[in-house]
Short mmCIF file of C-alpha atoms and ligand atoms in Angstrom, two decimals:
data_model
loop_
_atom_site.label_atom_id
_atom_site.label_comp_id
_atom_site.label_asym_id
_atom_site.label_seq_id
_atom_site.Cartn_x
_atom_site.Cartn_y
_atom_site.Cartn_z
CA MET W 26 77.51 -11.33 5.57
CA GLU W 27 75.23 -10.64 2.59
CA LYS W 28 76.72 -8.07 0.28
CA ASP W 29 74.71 -4.95 -0.46
CA TYR W 30 74.85 -4.47 -4.24
CA ARG W 31 72.30 -1.64 -4.29
CA PRO W 32 74.69 1.35 -4.06
CA ILE W 33 76.71 -0.03 -6.98
CA LEU W 34 73.65 -0.89 -9.10
CA GLU W 35 72.11 2.53 -8.34
CA ALA W 36 75.36 4.22 -9.36
CA LEU W 37 75.36 2.28 -12.63
CA ASP W 38 71.72 3.28 -13.23
CA SER W 39 72.49 6.96 -12.64
CA PHE W 40 75.02 7.30 -15.49
CA ASP W 41 74.42 7.09 -19.25
CA ASN W 42 77.98 6.74 -20.52
CA PHE W 43 80.72 4.43 -19.32
CA ILE W 44 84.40 4.11 -20.00
CA ILE W 45 85.51 0.68 -18.85
CA ALA W 46 89.23 0.34 -18.12
CA GLY W 47 91.50 -2.12 -16.33
CA HIS W 48 95.17 -2.54 -15.55
CA GLN W 49 97.98 -2.24 -18.06
CA GLU W 50 99.36 -5.48 -19.50
CA PRO W 51 95.89 -6.95 -19.04
CA ASP W 52 95.08 -10.57 -18.30
CA GLY W 53 91.96 -12.64 -18.88
CA ASP W 54 90.35 -11.65 -15.58
CA CYS W 55 90.75 -7.96 -16.28
CA LEU W 56 89.59 -7.95 -19.92
CA CYS W 57 86.77 -10.43 -19.37
CA SER W 58 85.44 -8.33 -16.46
CA GLN W 59 85.48 -5.33 -18.78
CA MET W 60 83.76 -7.16 -21.65
CA ALA W 61 81.07 -8.78 -19.49
CA LEU W 62 80.32 -5.40 -17.88
CA SER W 63 80.17 -3.69 -21.25
CA SER W 64 77.68 -6.28 -22.53
CA PHE W 65 75.55 -5.93 -19.39
CA LEU W 66 75.52 -2.12 -19.55
CA LYS W 67 74.64 -2.14 -23.25
CA ARG W 68 71.73 -4.46 -22.51
CA LYS W 69 70.58 -1.83 -20.03
CA GLY W 70 70.57 0.74 -22.85
CA LYS W 71 73.81 2.49 -21.82
CA ASN W 72 76.80 3.57 -23.88
CA ALA W 73 79.95 1.66 -22.93
CA ARG W 74 83.43 2.07 -24.31
CA LEU W 75 86.21 -0.44 -23.65
CA VAL W 76 89.71 0.93 -23.12
CA SER W 77 93.05 -0.64 -22.22
CA ALA W 78 96.59 0.64 -22.09
CA GLY W 79 97.76 -2.80 -23.33
CA PRO W 80 100.05 -4.37 -24.39
CA PHE W 81 98.09 -7.56 -25.15
CA LYS W 82 100.90 -10.05 -24.55
CA ARG W 83 99.04 -13.12 -23.37
CA PRO W 84 98.10 -15.36 -26.28
CA GLU W 85 94.63 -16.27 -25.00
CA ILE W 86 93.48 -12.64 -24.99
CA ARG W 87 95.23 -11.26 -28.06
CA SER W 88 92.24 -11.64 -30.40
CA TRP W 89 90.21 -9.24 -28.25
CA GLU W 90 92.57 -6.31 -28.71
CA LYS W 91 90.35 -5.01 -31.54
CA PHE W 92 87.49 -4.32 -29.10
CA PHE W 93 89.64 -1.98 -26.98
CA SER W 94 90.74 1.56 -27.61
CA GLY W 95 94.23 2.42 -26.37
CA THR W 96 93.43 6.08 -25.60
CA ILE W 97 90.64 8.22 -24.13
CA ASP W 98 89.82 11.50 -25.93
CA ASP W 99 88.33 14.51 -24.19
CA ASN W 100 85.30 13.97 -26.45
CA ASP W 101 84.74 10.57 -24.83
CA LEU W 102 84.37 12.29 -21.47
CA LYS W 103 81.46 14.54 -22.50
CA GLY W 104 78.04 13.97 -20.91
CA LYS W 105 77.51 12.12 -17.66
CA THR W 106 80.30 9.58 -17.82
CA LEU W 107 81.42 7.07 -15.19
CA GLY W 108 84.82 5.42 -15.46
CA ILE W 109 84.89 1.81 -14.29
CA ILE W 110 88.26 0.27 -13.44
CA THR W 111 88.33 -3.51 -13.11
CA ASP W 112 90.89 -5.85 -11.52
CA CYS W 113 93.19 -2.97 -10.62
CA SER W 114 94.16 -1.91 -7.12
CA SER W 115 95.93 1.39 -7.75
CA PRO W 116 95.24 4.21 -10.24
CA ASP W 117 98.78 4.18 -11.66
CA ARG W 118 98.30 0.59 -12.89
CA THR W 119 95.87 1.90 -15.51
CA GLY W 120 99.06 3.05 -17.27
CA SER W 121 98.76 5.71 -19.95
CA LEU W 122 94.98 6.02 -19.38
CA GLY W 123 95.40 7.31 -15.82
CA ASP W 124 95.49 11.06 -16.56
CA GLN W 125 92.21 11.01 -18.50
CA LEU W 126 90.46 8.75 -16.00
CA LYS W 127 91.30 11.23 -13.23
CA LYS W 128 88.90 13.71 -14.88
CA ILE W 129 85.72 11.66 -14.27
CA PRO W 130 84.01 9.89 -11.34
CA LEU W 131 85.33 6.36 -10.93
CA MET W 132 84.00 3.00 -9.83
CA VAL W 133 86.50 0.29 -8.83
CA ILE W 134 85.58 -3.41 -9.15
CA ASP W 135 88.45 -5.51 -7.84
CA HIS W 136 89.60 -8.47 -5.75
CA HIS W 137 93.23 -7.57 -4.94
CA SER W 138 94.36 -7.81 -1.33
CA SER W 139 96.70 -4.84 -1.37
CA GLY W 140 96.42 -1.45 -2.99
CA GLU W 141 95.10 2.07 -2.64
CA MET W 142 91.66 3.25 -1.55
CA PHE W 143 90.69 5.10 -4.69
CA GLY W 144 87.48 5.62 -6.66
CA ASP W 145 84.10 7.18 -5.81
CA TYR W 146 82.27 3.85 -5.79
CA ARG W 147 84.05 0.71 -4.64
CA PHE W 148 83.02 -2.91 -5.10
CA VAL W 149 86.10 -4.69 -3.77
CA ASP W 150 86.24 -8.16 -2.26
CA SER W 151 89.64 -9.76 -1.74
CA ASP W 152 87.93 -13.10 -0.95
CA SER W 153 86.65 -13.37 -4.50
CA PRO W 154 88.83 -15.68 -6.64
CA SER W 155 88.39 -13.41 -9.67
CA THR W 156 87.07 -9.99 -10.56
CA THR W 157 84.76 -11.63 -13.12
CA LEU W 158 82.90 -13.41 -10.28
CA LEU W 159 82.16 -9.97 -8.81
CA VAL W 160 80.77 -8.89 -12.18
CA GLN W 161 78.64 -12.06 -12.19
CA GLN W 162 77.25 -11.14 -8.76
CA LEU W 163 76.40 -7.63 -9.97
CA ILE W 164 74.59 -8.87 -13.08
CA GLU W 165 72.70 -11.54 -11.16
CA SER W 166 71.71 -9.17 -8.37
CA SER W 167 70.31 -6.72 -10.95
CA GLY W 168 67.66 -9.32 -11.75
CA MET W 169 68.91 -9.86 -15.32
CA GLU W 170 69.97 -13.27 -16.61
CA LEU W 171 73.53 -13.76 -17.82
CA THR W 172 73.88 -14.13 -21.57
CA GLU W 173 75.92 -17.09 -22.82
CA GLU W 174 78.70 -14.75 -23.97
CA GLU W 175 78.84 -12.96 -20.62
CA ALA W 176 79.01 -16.35 -18.87
CA GLU W 177 81.91 -17.37 -21.14
CA PHE W 178 83.83 -14.18 -20.35
CA ILE W 179 83.18 -14.60 -16.63
CA PHE W 180 84.34 -18.22 -16.67
CA LEU W 181 87.51 -17.46 -18.63
CA GLY W 182 88.47 -14.71 -16.16
CA PHE W 183 87.76 -17.06 -13.27
CA CYS W 184 89.90 -19.83 -14.82
CA THR W 185 92.73 -17.37 -15.47
CA ASP W 186 92.97 -16.33 -11.84
CA THR W 187 92.32 -19.73 -10.29
CA GLY W 188 94.66 -21.65 -12.63
CA PHE W 189 91.59 -23.56 -13.78
CA PHE W 190 90.35 -24.21 -10.19
CA ARG W 191 93.81 -25.23 -8.88
CA HIS W 192 94.22 -22.31 -6.50
CA ILE W 193 90.86 -22.67 -4.76
CA GLY W 194 91.11 -23.93 -1.20
CA SER W 195 88.48 -25.58 0.96
CA GLY W 196 85.26 -24.01 2.20
CA LYS W 197 84.14 -22.24 -0.95
CA PRO W 198 80.91 -23.97 -2.01
CA ASP W 199 79.45 -20.62 -3.10
CA VAL W 200 82.19 -20.32 -5.75
CA PHE W 201 81.24 -23.67 -7.25
CA GLN W 202 77.55 -22.72 -7.13
CA ALA W 203 78.38 -19.55 -9.06
CA VAL W 204 80.34 -21.59 -11.63
CA SER W 205 77.47 -24.05 -11.97
CA ARG W 206 75.22 -21.12 -12.98
CA LEU W 207 77.79 -20.23 -15.66
CA VAL W 208 77.60 -23.79 -16.98
CA GLU W 209 73.79 -23.51 -16.96
CA ALA W 210 74.16 -20.38 -19.08
CA GLY W 211 76.07 -22.40 -21.70
CA VAL W 212 79.76 -22.38 -20.72
CA SER W 213 81.94 -25.31 -21.87
CA PRO W 214 84.93 -25.85 -19.53
CA ASN W 215 86.61 -27.90 -22.25
CA ALA W 216 86.32 -25.12 -24.86
CA THR W 217 87.56 -22.54 -22.34
CA HIS W 218 90.54 -24.73 -21.49
CA ARG W 219 91.42 -24.93 -25.18
CA VAL W 220 91.20 -21.14 -25.57
CA MET W 221 93.44 -20.71 -22.55
CA THR W 222 96.12 -23.25 -23.34
CA GLY W 223 96.08 -23.89 -27.09
CA GLY W 224 97.51 -22.08 -30.10
CA ARG W 225 101.05 -21.64 -28.75
CA THR W 226 104.18 -21.51 -30.91
CA LEU W 227 107.09 -23.94 -30.60
CA GLY W 228 109.36 -20.97 -29.80
CA SER W 229 107.21 -20.07 -26.80
CA ARG W 230 107.56 -23.66 -25.49
CA ARG W 231 111.34 -23.53 -26.03
CA LEU W 232 111.38 -20.34 -23.96
CA LEU W 233 109.85 -22.30 -21.09
CA GLY W 234 112.75 -24.76 -21.51
CA ARG W 235 115.30 -21.97 -21.09
CA ILE W 236 113.56 -20.68 -17.96
CA LEU W 237 113.48 -24.19 -16.54
CA ASP W 238 117.17 -24.66 -17.32
CA ARG W 239 118.18 -21.43 -15.54
CA SER W 240 116.19 -22.15 -12.38
CA ARG W 241 118.22 -21.88 -9.17
CA LEU W 242 117.22 -22.85 -5.64
CA HIS W 243 117.84 -20.73 -2.53
CA TYR W 244 117.12 -21.08 1.20
CA GLU W 245 117.56 -24.87 1.19
CA GLY W 246 115.30 -25.32 -1.80
CA LYS W 247 112.39 -23.19 -0.56
CA LEU W 248 112.80 -20.39 -3.09
CA LEU W 249 113.27 -20.90 -6.83
CA ILE W 250 114.29 -18.04 -9.10
CA SER W 251 114.70 -17.98 -12.85
CA TRP W 252 114.79 -15.43 -15.67
CA GLU W 253 114.32 -14.67 -19.34
CA THR W 254 115.82 -11.98 -21.55
CA LEU W 255 114.78 -9.79 -24.48
CA GLU W 256 117.32 -11.72 -26.53
CA ASP W 257 115.53 -15.01 -25.73
CA ARG W 258 112.26 -13.68 -27.07
CA LYS W 259 113.96 -12.29 -30.17
CA GLU W 260 115.78 -15.53 -30.95
CA LEU W 261 112.73 -17.69 -30.34
CA GLU W 262 110.42 -15.22 -32.11
CA THR W 263 107.91 -15.08 -29.30
CA GLU W 264 106.30 -12.29 -27.34
CA ASP W 265 103.89 -14.68 -25.65
CA ARG W 266 103.52 -14.24 -21.95
CA ASP W 267 102.55 -17.64 -20.73
CA SER W 268 103.81 -17.85 -17.21
CA ASP W 269 101.01 -19.98 -15.79
CA SER W 270 102.29 -23.26 -17.22
CA MET W 271 105.82 -22.37 -16.09
CA TYR W 272 104.72 -21.62 -12.53
CA GLN W 273 102.68 -24.81 -12.49
CA MET W 274 105.76 -26.86 -13.37
CA LEU W 275 108.13 -25.07 -10.97
CA GLN W 276 105.67 -25.09 -8.07
CA SER W 277 105.39 -28.86 -8.40
CA ILE W 278 108.99 -29.30 -7.18
CA GLY W 279 109.09 -30.81 -3.69
CA GLY W 280 110.17 -28.32 -1.01
CA VAL W 281 109.72 -25.22 -3.19
CA GLU W 282 107.49 -22.69 -1.42
CA SER W 283 107.94 -19.64 -3.65
CA VAL W 284 108.78 -19.15 -7.31
CA VAL W 285 110.04 -15.92 -8.87
CA ILE W 286 110.48 -15.27 -12.59
CA VAL W 287 112.38 -12.18 -13.73
CA GLN W 288 111.55 -11.02 -17.26
CA GLU W 289 113.70 -8.43 -18.98
CA GLU W 290 111.45 -5.69 -20.43
CA SER W 291 114.12 -3.23 -21.59
CA GLU W 292 117.72 -2.57 -20.65
CA ASN W 293 117.93 -2.62 -16.84
CA THR W 294 114.16 -2.95 -16.37
CA TYR W 295 112.59 -6.22 -15.29
CA SER W 296 109.03 -7.27 -14.61
CA VAL W 297 108.97 -9.76 -11.79
CA GLY W 298 106.29 -12.39 -11.19
CA LEU W 299 106.02 -14.06 -7.79
CA ARG W 300 104.06 -17.12 -6.71
CA SER W 301 103.64 -18.77 -3.33
CA THR W 302 102.39 -22.28 -2.68
CA PHE W 303 101.94 -22.15 1.10
CA ASP W 304 102.16 -19.36 3.71
CA ILE W 305 104.64 -16.85 2.29
CA ASP W 306 102.77 -13.65 1.37
CA VAL W 307 104.37 -12.70 -1.94
CA GLY W 308 101.84 -9.83 -2.29
CA SER W 309 103.54 -7.99 0.57
CA ILE W 310 107.00 -8.70 -0.88
CA ALA W 311 105.87 -7.26 -4.25
CA LYS W 312 104.35 -4.29 -2.42
CA SER W 313 107.65 -3.58 -0.69
CA PHE W 314 109.08 -3.11 -4.22
CA GLY W 315 106.24 -0.83 -5.32
CA GLY W 316 104.16 -3.59 -6.96
CA GLY W 317 101.25 -5.59 -5.59
CA GLY W 318 98.87 -8.47 -6.18
CA HIS W 319 97.60 -11.25 -3.95
CA ARG W 320 99.12 -13.35 -1.16
CA LYS W 321 99.85 -16.19 -3.58
CA ALA W 322 100.39 -14.35 -6.89
CA ALA W 323 101.94 -10.94 -7.25
CA GLY W 324 104.24 -8.81 -9.36
CA CYS W 325 106.42 -5.72 -9.47
CA THR W 326 108.90 -3.91 -11.70
CA LEU W 327 112.56 -3.59 -10.69
CA THR W 328 115.48 -1.74 -12.26
CA GLY W 329 119.21 -2.45 -12.20
CA SER W 330 121.38 -5.18 -13.63
CA ARG W 331 119.86 -8.66 -13.73
CA ASN W 332 122.19 -9.94 -11.03
CA GLU W 333 121.41 -7.00 -8.75
CA VAL W 334 117.69 -7.47 -9.23
CA ILE W 335 117.92 -11.19 -8.50
CA GLN W 336 120.03 -10.56 -5.39
CA ARG W 337 117.50 -8.02 -4.06
CA LEU W 338 114.74 -10.54 -4.62
CA ILE W 339 116.66 -13.30 -2.84
CA ASP W 340 117.28 -10.94 0.11
CA SER W 341 113.59 -10.06 0.30
CA PHE W 342 112.82 -13.70 1.13
CA GLN W 343 115.02 -13.64 4.28
CA LEU W 344 112.03 -14.88 6.26
CA LEU W 345 112.56 -18.27 4.60
CA ASN W 346 115.72 -18.58 6.71
CA ASN W 347 113.65 -19.22 9.82
CA SER W 348 110.62 -20.99 8.38
P1 5GP P 9 101.27 -11.91 -13.06
O1 5GP P 9 102.51 -12.48 -12.48
O2 5GP P 9 100.30 -12.96 -13.53
O3 5GP P 9 101.53 -10.85 -14.08
O4 5GP P 9 100.53 -11.14 -11.87
C1 5GP P 9 100.08 -11.78 -10.70
C2 5GP P 9 99.24 -10.84 -9.87
O5 5GP P 9 100.04 -9.74 -9.43
C3 5GP P 9 98.08 -10.22 -10.63
O6 5GP P 9 96.99 -10.13 -9.73
C4 5GP P 9 98.58 -8.86 -11.02
O7 5GP P 9 97.52 -7.95 -11.12
C5 5GP P 9 99.51 -8.52 -9.88
N1 5GP P 9 100.64 -7.70 -10.38
C6 5GP P 9 101.58 -8.07 -11.29
N2 5GP P 9 102.46 -7.08 -11.51
C7 5GP P 9 102.09 -6.03 -10.72
C8 5GP P 9 102.59 -4.71 -10.49
O8 5GP P 9 103.60 -4.27 -11.07
N3 5GP P 9 101.90 -3.93 -9.60
C9 5GP P 9 100.77 -4.40 -8.95
N4 5GP P 9 100.14 -3.57 -8.09
N5 5GP P 9 100.30 -5.63 -9.12
C10 5GP P 9 100.92 -6.45 -9.99
MN1 MN P 10 92.26 -10.74 -11.20
#
């Protein structure tokens, strides 16, 4: 069915000021959606302010931190202001910005499969491989051409969420047509790949070695779990969050259907990343722990000792017993 972009475009036209937010601990899809939208709105003569609760842990996005404010003042909310929240399926994932965002009308632009129905205007499509592709559709349907910089942002967000096309299944010619328009606008896949994968430290690669070393299999090899600690990051002098290459390696092991990585954030608090290669819906497992995400990539935060947390995660995959 053709999407009707008019209500969203009309809403954007009816405001003068925008605060563009996303989820905490942002990734390329989130920040690039924000930056492409900000550029588009500015070209339409609007005021747009980029905000993010941070932290900016992923190396490929760190250089953009300077464009984002970490707080929203009451002064920023004066006048007719619309808050836009990208790539975020529940208001609490905006982190420390949530209380201020509650004071203004909100538009949600997102592609997550689970979450809350929030926001006054919603442009949500869980079939879209990235939130940036939704932003591309909005810009294109407004009748304006994409700038080269907007196209680069959109492509980087798309590559972040699709693992550089790896997670796209069959029957999606429209996605490739959209990407071909990005290339027409000047995108270089090679340059984007370098931005996404280059510039790492040796310590961050050694951290991947530790995670690989600690990997354990469960349910006859269908579930793989591993972990990293605060101490690891201190010793190896890295705060880089670079899980994609780790998941790629672990998901290539024959028989492994799901991969879980448990990262210590502070004493007794762990952020958990989950990936699924086939049918297991890790989004619903993450949701059962208060997190969320997609069927094949999801996350949540758990508290307790590391062994307790890992045991709870193993138990949550009981369905692998019968599959
Ligand atoms: P990652 O493992 O790359 O951090 O996250 C994978 C996916 O799960 C992303 O779409 C991300 O937004 C989502 N996700 C990760 N952690 C959480 C969480 O704590 N809550 C929710 N709702 N989603 C999460
Ligand atoms: Mn996303």
